[in-house]
């Protein structure tokens, strides 16, 4: 079976080579990108299915509550991984390529220990707080908070494992457990509750998320350790914690700012408006989030290669890869954007008739994502070659602007204010990234200027 699978993979790589006229590393990059895109397409289908199922089963109010706590689970998982997931893509790939196996193993075990200890500790503190102050919380919130916090260590583990897998170019292992398996398990578990005749609430949905995380993240960890033990030579653990954290923390802050750009609108909407309105907005963002599918897929494939080019001082290849990533990302993204705008109304209708009122949000949200795609893989290039502070500055400025605009516009314009705030912030971020690529890499990452480079 394994031999047949390897043979099919070789045939696919040969087909890519013949179709696009590629050789060597380019074939590997296209294959990895196509794998990531295939996973993303499958995840998009399952994601839509699970969100539509939840919206139909829960109703707008409970779906809004579920969405609100789901966002906090994602934010908490990223924060408690300390940016080590992104740092892994850089460091493990670099140590493997340069034969520093002691540092590779040291990073793997140190990052894993830190992530689990911190996330479990925060979960215990948060659960204790919820029980101590339960009289001051809205009815039913203690259960939701406890379930969300139990998800926290597993989400942090899965965030870390994604970076670990991508550092070895194991695109399937990196993306299938969190984006396909987890979604599928959530759907199956929710359907099981429904078919058993139980009333499904936001708490029920979060319980399904907890079980899905336990199975998908646990399986991902076991498979990664098994594979790594086979191909990475054993060596005594060597650590460079100060260097790792000095690099990882700006990545954490940048990723935190990215999450803020992505989800602060939902969190702030929840402060000012009812959960039904949050549900409408969340459904719109789930649809437009598919616009980023190609960017996600290409960056998953090229990030560790950028780090390798930097480690070997191959700056010409690095710049060429930056330019190619822009082309690979922008044009397919433009096509997806058009498709989303055409199909947006019926997709929203699948969530429920009341969700179609959120259609006017789609063009606003889509514009920001399309502008971001116009700079391709520039932000990852900055991180992978040692300019993580530059990306951090861009995200800090755009996140600050995002928060100001959200707090200013949401009370005035409601959902549309949140969409405008997000899009303006993404445009500012993209402009800053382009300026920094010109400054630090001596080239351009903007789709409109590539022919002149």
GROMACS .gro file of C-alpha atoms in nm:
model
  453
    1UNK     CA    1   0.000   0.000   0.000
    2UNK     CA    2   0.276   0.245   0.096
    3UNK     CA    3   0.470   0.166  -0.224
    4UNK     CA    4   0.161   0.229  -0.435
    5UNK     CA    5   0.101   0.557  -0.255
    6UNK     CA    6   0.460   0.670  -0.313
    7UNK     CA    7   0.430   0.576  -0.679
    8UNK     CA    8   0.116   0.788  -0.718
    9UNK     CA    9   0.290   1.082  -0.552
   10UNK     CA   10   0.586   1.052  -0.790
   11UNK     CA   11   0.348   1.046  -1.086
   12UNK     CA   12   0.174   1.359  -0.960
   13UNK     CA   13   0.506   1.540  -0.919
   14UNK     CA   14   0.610   1.439  -1.271
   15UNK     CA   15   0.278   1.570  -1.404
   16UNK     CA   16   0.333   1.902  -1.227
   17UNK     CA   17   0.683   1.922  -1.373
   18UNK     CA   18   0.561   1.855  -1.727
   19UNK     CA   19   0.260   2.086  -1.702
   20UNK     CA   20   0.440   2.388  -1.556
   21UNK     CA   21   0.794   2.332  -1.683
   22UNK     CA   22   0.938   2.309  -1.334
   23UNK     CA   23   1.236   2.126  -1.192
   24UNK     CA   24   1.369   2.029  -0.852
   25UNK     CA   25   1.258   2.248  -0.564
   26UNK     CA   26   0.994   2.422  -0.775
   27UNK     CA   27   0.814   2.092  -0.826
   28UNK     CA   28   0.826   2.023  -0.453
   29UNK     CA   29   0.688   2.369  -0.376
   30UNK     CA   30   0.404   2.337  -0.625
   31UNK     CA   31   0.323   1.989  -0.495
   32UNK     CA   32   0.319   2.114  -0.134
   33UNK     CA   33   0.108   2.415  -0.230
   34UNK     CA   34  -0.139   2.198  -0.422
   35UNK     CA   35  -0.159   1.959  -0.127
   36UNK     CA   36  -0.231   2.248   0.108
   37UNK     CA   37  -0.488   2.389  -0.134
   38UNK     CA   38  -0.660   2.050  -0.164
   39UNK     CA   39  -0.676   2.029   0.215
   40UNK     CA   40  -0.805   2.385   0.231
   41UNK     CA   41  -1.079   2.311  -0.023
   42UNK     CA   42  -1.185   2.004   0.174
   43UNK     CA   43  -1.170   2.209   0.494
   44UNK     CA   44  -1.379   2.483   0.334
   45UNK     CA   45  -1.649   2.232   0.247
   46UNK     CA   46  -1.647   2.079   0.593
   47UNK     CA   47  -1.624   2.423   0.752
   48UNK     CA   48  -1.928   2.545   0.563
   49UNK     CA   49  -2.110   2.225   0.644
   50UNK     CA   50  -2.033   2.244   1.015
   51UNK     CA   51  -2.117   2.614   1.043
   52UNK     CA   52  -2.443   2.572   0.851
   53UNK     CA   53  -2.533   2.271   1.065
   54UNK     CA   54  -2.458   2.462   1.386
   55UNK     CA   55  -2.649   2.770   1.272
   56UNK     CA   56  -2.954   2.562   1.178
   57UNK     CA   57  -2.946   2.349   1.494
   58UNK     CA   58  -2.857   2.621   1.744
   59UNK     CA   59  -3.050   2.917   1.606
   60UNK     CA   60  -2.905   3.265   1.573
   61UNK     CA   61  -2.877   3.344   1.946
   62UNK     CA   62  -2.703   3.022   2.056
   63UNK     CA   63  -2.492   3.021   1.739
   64UNK     CA   64  -2.377   3.372   1.826
   65UNK     CA   65  -2.274   3.255   2.175
   66UNK     CA   66  -2.089   2.956   2.031
   67UNK     CA   67  -1.910   3.178   1.777
   68UNK     CA   68  -1.804   3.422   2.047
   69UNK     CA   69  -1.645   3.154   2.266
   70UNK     CA   70  -1.493   2.976   1.965
   71UNK     CA   71  -1.308   3.296   1.878
   72UNK     CA   72  -1.166   3.313   2.230
   73UNK     CA   73  -1.052   2.949   2.207
   74UNK     CA   74  -0.860   3.030   1.889
   75UNK     CA   75  -0.704   3.341   2.041
   76UNK     CA   76  -0.605   3.154   2.357
   77UNK     CA   77  -0.453   2.866   2.162
   78UNK     CA   78  -0.231   3.100   1.966
   79UNK     CA   79  -0.123   3.307   2.267
   80UNK     CA   80  -0.026   3.004   2.476
   81UNK     CA   81   0.185   2.862   2.193
   82UNK     CA   82   0.409   3.172   2.230
   83UNK     CA   83   0.468   3.205   1.857
   84UNK     CA   84   0.672   2.884   1.869
   85UNK     CA   85   0.461   2.730   1.592
   86UNK     CA   86   0.585   2.987   1.342
   87UNK     CA   87   0.935   2.980   1.490
   88UNK     CA   88   0.938   2.602   1.440
   89UNK     CA   89   0.891   2.648   1.066
   90UNK     CA   90   1.208   2.853   1.064
   91UNK     CA   91   1.431   2.687   1.323
   92UNK     CA   92   1.360   2.317   1.272
   93UNK     CA   93   1.401   2.351   0.895
   94UNK     CA   94   1.726   2.544   0.945
   95UNK     CA   95   1.869   2.297   1.198
   96UNK     CA   96   1.773   1.999   0.985
   97UNK     CA   97   1.933   2.145   0.671
   98UNK     CA   98   2.254   2.239   0.854
   99UNK     CA   99   2.289   1.911   1.048
  100UNK     CA  100   2.229   2.064   1.393
  101UNK     CA  101   2.013   1.777   1.512
  102UNK     CA  102   2.076   1.843   1.882
  103UNK     CA  103   1.920   2.189   1.846
  104UNK     CA  104   1.632   2.051   1.638
  105UNK     CA  105   1.538   1.799   1.909
  106UNK     CA  106   1.597   2.059   2.179
  107UNK     CA  107   1.355   2.297   2.012
  108UNK     CA  108   1.090   2.028   1.962
  109UNK     CA  109   1.081   1.915   2.325
  110UNK     CA  110   1.131   2.256   2.487
  111UNK     CA  111   0.857   2.424   2.282
  112UNK     CA  112   0.617   2.136   2.346
  113UNK     CA  113   0.678   2.144   2.722
  114UNK     CA  114   0.642   2.521   2.750
  115UNK     CA  115   0.320   2.525   2.547
  116UNK     CA  116   0.150   2.249   2.745
  117UNK     CA  117   0.257   2.370   3.089
  118UNK     CA  118   0.148   2.728   3.020
  119UNK     CA  119  -0.184   2.646   2.856
  120UNK     CA  120  -0.284   2.394   3.124
  121UNK     CA  121  -0.187   2.641   3.397
  122UNK     CA  122  -0.396   2.919   3.244
  123UNK     CA  123  -0.690   2.683   3.199
  124UNK     CA  124  -0.680   2.587   3.568
  125UNK     CA  125  -0.663   2.953   3.675
  126UNK     CA  126  -0.948   3.049   3.442
  127UNK     CA  127  -1.175   2.766   3.554
  128UNK     CA  128  -1.110   2.854   3.919
  129UNK     CA  129  -1.198   3.217   3.847
  130UNK     CA  130  -1.523   3.115   3.675
  131UNK     CA  131  -1.640   2.916   3.978
  132UNK     CA  132  -1.535   3.183   4.228
  133UNK     CA  133  -1.722   3.460   4.045
  134UNK     CA  134  -2.007   3.252   3.901
  135UNK     CA  135  -2.270   3.465   4.076
  136UNK     CA  136  -2.163   3.769   3.873
  137UNK     CA  137  -2.173   3.593   3.535
  138UNK     CA  138  -2.475   3.563   3.304
  139UNK     CA  139  -2.674   3.241   3.335
  140UNK     CA  140  -2.505   2.947   3.165
  141UNK     CA  141  -2.173   3.125   3.116
  142UNK     CA  142  -1.983   2.917   3.372
  143UNK     CA  143  -2.037   2.602   3.167
  144UNK     CA  144  -1.933   2.779   2.846
  145UNK     CA  145  -1.620   2.924   3.008
  146UNK     CA  146  -1.516   2.588   3.156
  147UNK     CA  147  -1.560   2.407   2.824
  148UNK     CA  148  -1.371   2.678   2.635
  149UNK     CA  149  -1.082   2.665   2.883
  150UNK     CA  150  -1.064   2.285   2.864
  151UNK     CA  151  -1.020   2.329   2.488
  152UNK     CA  152  -0.731   2.573   2.541
  153UNK     CA  153  -0.437   2.329   2.593
  154UNK     CA  154  -0.551   2.113   2.302
  155UNK     CA  155  -0.587   2.412   2.070
  156UNK     CA  156  -0.240   2.534   2.173
  157UNK     CA  157  -0.097   2.186   2.108
  158UNK     CA  158  -0.257   2.172   1.763
  159UNK     CA  159  -0.128   2.520   1.680
  160UNK     CA  160   0.224   2.407   1.770
  161UNK     CA  161   0.197   2.076   1.585
  162UNK     CA  162   0.100   2.254   1.264
  163UNK     CA  163   0.428   2.445   1.269
  164UNK     CA  164   0.624   2.131   1.355
  165UNK     CA  165   0.478   1.939   1.062
  166UNK     CA  166   0.529   2.222   0.813
  167UNK     CA  167   0.895   2.250   0.915
  168UNK     CA  168   0.939   1.905   0.754
  169UNK     CA  169   0.713   1.997   0.459
  170UNK     CA  170   0.453   1.747   0.585
  171UNK     CA  171   0.166   1.953   0.454
  172UNK     CA  172  -0.095   1.683   0.503
  173UNK     CA  173  -0.001   1.619   0.865
  174UNK     CA  174   0.011   1.991   0.932
  175UNK     CA  175  -0.328   2.076   0.786
  176UNK     CA  176  -0.554   1.769   0.775
  177UNK     CA  177  -0.596   1.722   1.155
  178UNK     CA  178  -0.693   2.085   1.237
  179UNK     CA  179  -0.878   2.179   0.920
  180UNK     CA  180  -1.037   1.856   0.798
  181UNK     CA  181  -1.046   1.595   1.074
  182UNK     CA  182  -1.147   1.837   1.349
  183UNK     CA  183  -1.428   1.985   1.139
  184UNK     CA  184  -1.552   1.641   1.039
  185UNK     CA  185  -1.553   1.521   1.399
  186UNK     CA  186  -1.746   1.828   1.513
  187UNK     CA  187  -2.012   1.762   1.249
  188UNK     CA  188  -2.039   1.393   1.335
  189UNK     CA  189  -2.066   1.461   1.708
  190UNK     CA  190  -2.327   1.736   1.668
  191UNK     CA  191  -2.532   1.512   1.439
  192UNK     CA  192  -2.504   1.231   1.694
  193UNK     CA  193  -2.652   1.458   1.962
  194UNK     CA  194  -2.933   1.565   1.727
  195UNK     CA  195  -3.016   1.209   1.618
  196UNK     CA  196  -3.018   1.098   1.981
  197UNK     CA  197  -3.300   1.347   2.040
  198UNK     CA  198  -3.098   1.584   2.260
  199UNK     CA  199  -3.136   1.961   2.260
  200UNK     CA  200  -2.821   2.114   2.114
  201UNK     CA  201  -2.701   2.437   2.275
  202UNK     CA  202  -2.383   2.643   2.256
  203UNK     CA  203  -2.249   2.432   2.546
  204UNK     CA  204  -2.321   2.112   2.354
  205UNK     CA  205  -2.137   2.248   2.051
  206UNK     CA  206  -1.833   2.341   2.264
  207UNK     CA  207  -1.832   1.990   2.413
  208UNK     CA  208  -1.817   1.854   2.057
  209UNK     CA  209  -1.525   2.089   1.986
  210UNK     CA  210  -1.344   1.960   2.297
  211UNK     CA  211  -1.382   1.596   2.192
  212UNK     CA  212  -1.280   1.675   1.833
  213UNK     CA  213  -0.969   1.856   1.954
  214UNK     CA  214  -0.875   1.569   2.184
  215UNK     CA  215  -0.885   1.318   1.899
  216UNK     CA  216  -0.733   1.532   1.622
  217UNK     CA  217  -0.456   1.702   1.822
  218UNK     CA  218  -0.365   1.384   2.008
  219UNK     CA  219  -0.341   1.186   1.687
  220UNK     CA  220  -0.138   1.460   1.521
  221UNK     CA  221   0.117   1.456   1.806
  222UNK     CA  222   0.157   1.077   1.799
  223UNK     CA  223   0.206   1.065   1.421
  224UNK     CA  224   0.453   1.354   1.423
  225UNK     CA  225   0.673   1.199   1.692
  226UNK     CA  226   0.666   0.862   1.513
  227UNK     CA  227   0.768   1.014   1.178
  228UNK     CA  228   1.031   1.243   1.325
  229UNK     CA  229   1.201   0.960   1.512
  230UNK     CA  230   1.249   0.783   1.177
  231UNK     CA  231   1.409   1.065   0.978
  232UNK     CA  232   1.574   1.301   1.229
  233UNK     CA  233   1.893   1.147   1.373
  234UNK     CA  234   1.887   1.118   1.750
  235UNK     CA  235   2.108   1.359   1.940
  236UNK     CA  236   2.146   1.499   2.293
  237UNK     CA  237   1.910   1.789   2.351
  238UNK     CA  238   2.069   2.130   2.312
  239UNK     CA  239   1.879   2.448   2.388
  240UNK     CA  240   1.904   2.811   2.290
  241UNK     CA  241   1.594   2.926   2.476
  242UNK     CA  242   1.684   3.292   2.483
  243UNK     CA  243   1.744   3.301   2.107
  244UNK     CA  244   1.428   3.102   2.036
  245UNK     CA  245   1.206   3.318   2.254
  246UNK     CA  246   1.365   3.639   2.125
  247UNK     CA  247   1.265   3.526   1.777
  248UNK     CA  248   0.931   3.366   1.869
  249UNK     CA  249   0.784   3.648   2.078
  250UNK     CA  250   0.772   3.902   1.792
  251UNK     CA  251   0.612   3.627   1.582
  252UNK     CA  252   0.363   3.566   1.864
  253UNK     CA  253   0.281   3.934   1.886
  254UNK     CA  254   0.252   3.956   1.508
  255UNK     CA  255   0.025   3.650   1.503
  256UNK     CA  256  -0.170   3.793   1.794
  257UNK     CA  257  -0.215   4.114   1.603
  258UNK     CA  258  -0.324   3.908   1.302
  259UNK     CA  259  -0.586   3.733   1.515
  260UNK     CA  260  -0.690   4.074   1.642
  261UNK     CA  261  -0.729   4.193   1.284
  262UNK     CA  262  -0.932   3.880   1.211
  263UNK     CA  263  -1.148   3.852   1.521
  264UNK     CA  264  -1.150   4.181   1.715
  265UNK     CA  265  -1.451   4.287   1.510
  266UNK     CA  266  -1.646   3.987   1.640
  267UNK     CA  267  -1.531   4.039   2.000
  268UNK     CA  268  -1.615   4.411   1.997
  269UNK     CA  269  -1.948   4.344   1.823
  270UNK     CA  270  -2.027   4.115   2.116
  271UNK     CA  271  -1.964   4.404   2.355
  272UNK     CA  272  -2.208   4.640   2.184
  273UNK     CA  273  -2.467   4.424   2.005
  274UNK     CA  274  -2.673   4.112   2.071
  275UNK     CA  275  -2.556   3.757   1.997
  276UNK     CA  276  -2.791   3.728   1.697
  277UNK     CA  277  -2.609   4.015   1.526
  278UNK     CA  278  -2.275   3.853   1.609
  279UNK     CA  279  -2.404   3.535   1.444
  280UNK     CA  280  -2.491   3.721   1.120
  281UNK     CA  281  -2.150   3.885   1.105
  282UNK     CA  282  -1.966   3.563   1.191
  283UNK     CA  283  -2.143   3.380   0.908
  284UNK     CA  284  -2.034   3.651   0.662
  285UNK     CA  285  -1.672   3.626   0.778
  286UNK     CA  286  -1.679   3.245   0.745
  287UNK     CA  287  -1.770   3.288   0.378
  288UNK     CA  288  -1.515   3.559   0.296
  289UNK     CA  289  -1.242   3.375   0.487
  290UNK     CA  290  -1.227   3.132   0.194
  291UNK     CA  291  -1.072   3.414  -0.010
  292UNK     CA  292  -0.752   3.354   0.186
  293UNK     CA  293  -0.740   2.983   0.091
  294UNK     CA  294  -0.478   3.020  -0.182
  295UNK     CA  295  -0.257   3.250   0.027
  296UNK     CA  296  -0.273   3.006   0.315
  297UNK     CA  297  -0.182   2.714   0.087
  298UNK     CA  298   0.110   2.879  -0.091
  299UNK     CA  299   0.262   3.020   0.229
  300UNK     CA  300   0.242   2.677   0.391
  301UNK     CA  301   0.455   2.544   0.108
  302UNK     CA  302   0.713   2.823   0.073
  303UNK     CA  303   0.780   2.938   0.431
  304UNK     CA  304   1.037   2.673   0.523
  305UNK     CA  305   1.199   2.707   0.177
  306UNK     CA  306   1.246   3.081   0.239
  307UNK     CA  307   1.423   2.994   0.563
  308UNK     CA  308   1.646   2.746   0.380
  309UNK     CA  309   1.742   3.004   0.114
  310UNK     CA  310   1.834   3.249   0.390
  311UNK     CA  311   2.037   2.986   0.577
  312UNK     CA  312   2.241   2.921   0.260
  313UNK     CA  313   2.264   3.292   0.165
  314UNK     CA  314   2.082   3.232  -0.163
  315UNK     CA  315   1.920   3.576  -0.180
  316UNK     CA  316   1.858   3.560  -0.555
  317UNK     CA  317   1.645   3.248  -0.512
  318UNK     CA  318   1.473   3.408  -0.213
  319UNK     CA  319   1.367   3.715  -0.412
  320UNK     CA  320   1.251   3.497  -0.700
  321UNK     CA  321   1.043   3.291  -0.460
  322UNK     CA  322   0.885   3.607  -0.316
  323UNK     CA  323   0.790   3.722  -0.668
  324UNK     CA  324   0.651   3.381  -0.762
  325UNK     CA  325   0.449   3.359  -0.442
  326UNK     CA  326   0.275   3.685  -0.531
  327UNK     CA  327   0.173   3.550  -0.872
  328UNK     CA  328   0.069   3.211  -0.732
  329UNK     CA  329  -0.147   3.383  -0.470
  330UNK     CA  330  -0.306   3.690  -0.628
  331UNK     CA  331  -0.465   3.568  -0.952
  332UNK     CA  332  -0.640   3.260  -0.808
  333UNK     CA  333  -0.749   3.475  -0.512
  334UNK     CA  334  -0.906   3.726  -0.748
  335UNK     CA  335  -1.106   3.447  -0.912
  336UNK     CA  336  -1.221   3.314  -0.573
  337UNK     CA  337  -1.326   3.665  -0.468
  338UNK     CA  338  -1.548   3.701  -0.774
  339UNK     CA  339  -1.697   3.358  -0.706
  340UNK     CA  340  -1.769   3.445  -0.343
  341UNK     CA  341  -1.948   3.766  -0.440
  342UNK     CA  342  -2.159   3.582  -0.698
  343UNK     CA  343  -2.250   3.292  -0.470
  344UNK     CA  344  -2.257   3.482  -0.142
  345UNK     CA  345  -2.633   3.532  -0.109
  346UNK     CA  346  -2.732   3.165  -0.153
  347UNK     CA  347  -2.445   3.058   0.074
  348UNK     CA  348  -2.574   3.287   0.349
  349UNK     CA  349  -2.927   3.157   0.292
  350UNK     CA  350  -2.804   2.808   0.379
  351UNK     CA  351  -2.728   2.933   0.731
  352UNK     CA  352  -3.089   3.049   0.760
  353UNK     CA  353  -3.314   3.301   0.587
  354UNK     CA  354  -3.226   3.576   0.835
  355UNK     CA  355  -2.854   3.546   0.751
  356UNK     CA  356  -2.902   3.686   0.399
  357UNK     CA  357  -2.921   4.034   0.553
  358UNK     CA  358  -2.542   4.009   0.597
  359UNK     CA  359  -2.474   3.993   0.221
  360UNK     CA  360  -2.383   4.364   0.202
  361UNK     CA  361  -2.085   4.287   0.426
  362UNK     CA  362  -1.924   4.054   0.172
  363UNK     CA  363  -1.787   4.315  -0.077
  364UNK     CA  364  -1.640   4.520   0.207
  365UNK     CA  365  -1.467   4.225   0.373
  366UNK     CA  366  -1.354   4.080   0.039
  367UNK     CA  367  -1.175   4.401  -0.061
  368UNK     CA  368  -0.939   4.389   0.237
  369UNK     CA  369  -0.849   4.025   0.180
  370UNK     CA  370  -0.785   4.083  -0.190
  371UNK     CA  371  -0.552   4.376  -0.118
  372UNK     CA  372  -0.364   4.163   0.131
  373UNK     CA  373  -0.324   3.889  -0.132
  374UNK     CA  374  -0.167   4.144  -0.368
  375UNK     CA  375   0.157   4.127  -0.164
  376UNK     CA  376   0.174   3.746  -0.177
  377UNK     CA  377   0.414   3.581   0.067
  378UNK     CA  378   0.595   3.900   0.165
  379UNK     CA  379   0.506   3.885   0.533
  380UNK     CA  380   0.639   3.530   0.565
  381UNK     CA  381   0.956   3.627   0.379
  382UNK     CA  382   1.026   3.895   0.640
  383UNK     CA  383   0.974   3.647   0.925
  384UNK     CA  384   1.172   3.362   0.775
  385UNK     CA  385   1.483   3.569   0.696
  386UNK     CA  386   1.513   3.741   1.034
  387UNK     CA  387   1.306   4.059   0.996
  388UNK     CA  388   1.024   3.945   1.221
  389UNK     CA  389   1.032   4.280   1.402
  390UNK     CA  390   0.944   4.455   1.074
  391UNK     CA  391   0.633   4.242   1.033
  392UNK     CA  392   0.557   4.296   1.400
  393UNK     CA  393   0.563   4.675   1.354
  394UNK     CA  394   0.328   4.656   1.056
  395UNK     CA  395   0.080   4.442   1.245
  396UNK     CA  396   0.108   4.655   1.558
  397UNK     CA  397   0.016   4.971   1.367
  398UNK     CA  398  -0.267   4.807   1.172
  399UNK     CA  399  -0.406   4.638   1.485
  400UNK     CA  400  -0.405   4.964   1.679
  401UNK     CA  401  -0.590   5.127   1.391
  402UNK     CA  402  -0.829   4.832   1.378
  403UNK     CA  403  -0.922   4.864   1.744
  404UNK     CA  404  -0.975   5.240   1.721
  405UNK     CA  405  -1.193   5.203   1.412
  406UNK     CA  406  -1.396   4.916   1.558
  407UNK     CA  407  -1.473   5.101   1.880
  408UNK     CA  408  -1.555   5.415   1.681
  409UNK     CA  409  -1.759   5.268   1.396
  410UNK     CA  410  -1.950   4.975   1.551
  411UNK     CA  411  -2.170   5.191   1.780
  412UNK     CA  412  -2.246   5.410   1.476
  413UNK     CA  413  -2.267   5.165   1.183
  414UNK     CA  414  -2.306   4.828   1.354
  415UNK     CA  415  -2.190   4.529   1.147
  416UNK     CA  416  -2.087   4.750   0.856
  417UNK     CA  417  -1.865   4.954   1.086
  418UNK     CA  418  -1.684   4.636   1.187
  419UNK     CA  419  -1.636   4.535   0.824
  420UNK     CA  420  -1.502   4.878   0.726
  421UNK     CA  421  -1.261   4.878   1.022
  422UNK     CA  422  -1.122   4.538   0.926
  423UNK     CA  423  -1.077   4.625   0.559
  424UNK     CA  424  -0.909   4.962   0.618
  425UNK     CA  425  -0.669   4.796   0.863
  426UNK     CA  426  -0.577   4.523   0.612
  427UNK     CA  427  -0.510   4.781   0.342
  428UNK     CA  428  -0.280   4.979   0.573
  429UNK     CA  429  -0.102   4.658   0.675
  430UNK     CA  430  -0.044   4.555   0.312
  431UNK     CA  431   0.102   4.894   0.224
  432UNK     CA  432   0.342   4.877   0.519
  433UNK     CA  433   0.453   4.523   0.430
  434UNK     CA  434   0.530   4.629   0.073
  435UNK     CA  435   0.738   4.924   0.195
  436UNK     CA  436   0.932   4.699   0.435
  437UNK     CA  437   1.004   4.438   0.167
  438UNK     CA  438   1.145   4.713  -0.053
  439UNK     CA  439   1.359   4.835   0.237
  440UNK     CA  440   1.489   4.507   0.378
  441UNK     CA  441   1.486   4.268   0.081
  442UNK     CA  442   1.558   4.518  -0.194
  443UNK     CA  443   1.266   4.408  -0.410
  444UNK     CA  444   0.891   4.450  -0.448
  445UNK     CA  445   0.612   4.216  -0.341
  446UNK     CA  446   0.321   4.407  -0.496
  447UNK     CA  447   0.148   4.236  -0.788
  448UNK     CA  448   0.123   4.560  -0.985
  449UNK     CA  449   0.498   4.624  -0.983
  450UNK     CA  450   0.644   4.278  -1.051
  451UNK     CA  451   0.693   4.337  -1.423
  452UNK     CA  452   0.913   4.635  -1.344
  453UNK     CA  453   1.132   4.446  -1.094
   0.00000   0.00000   0.00000
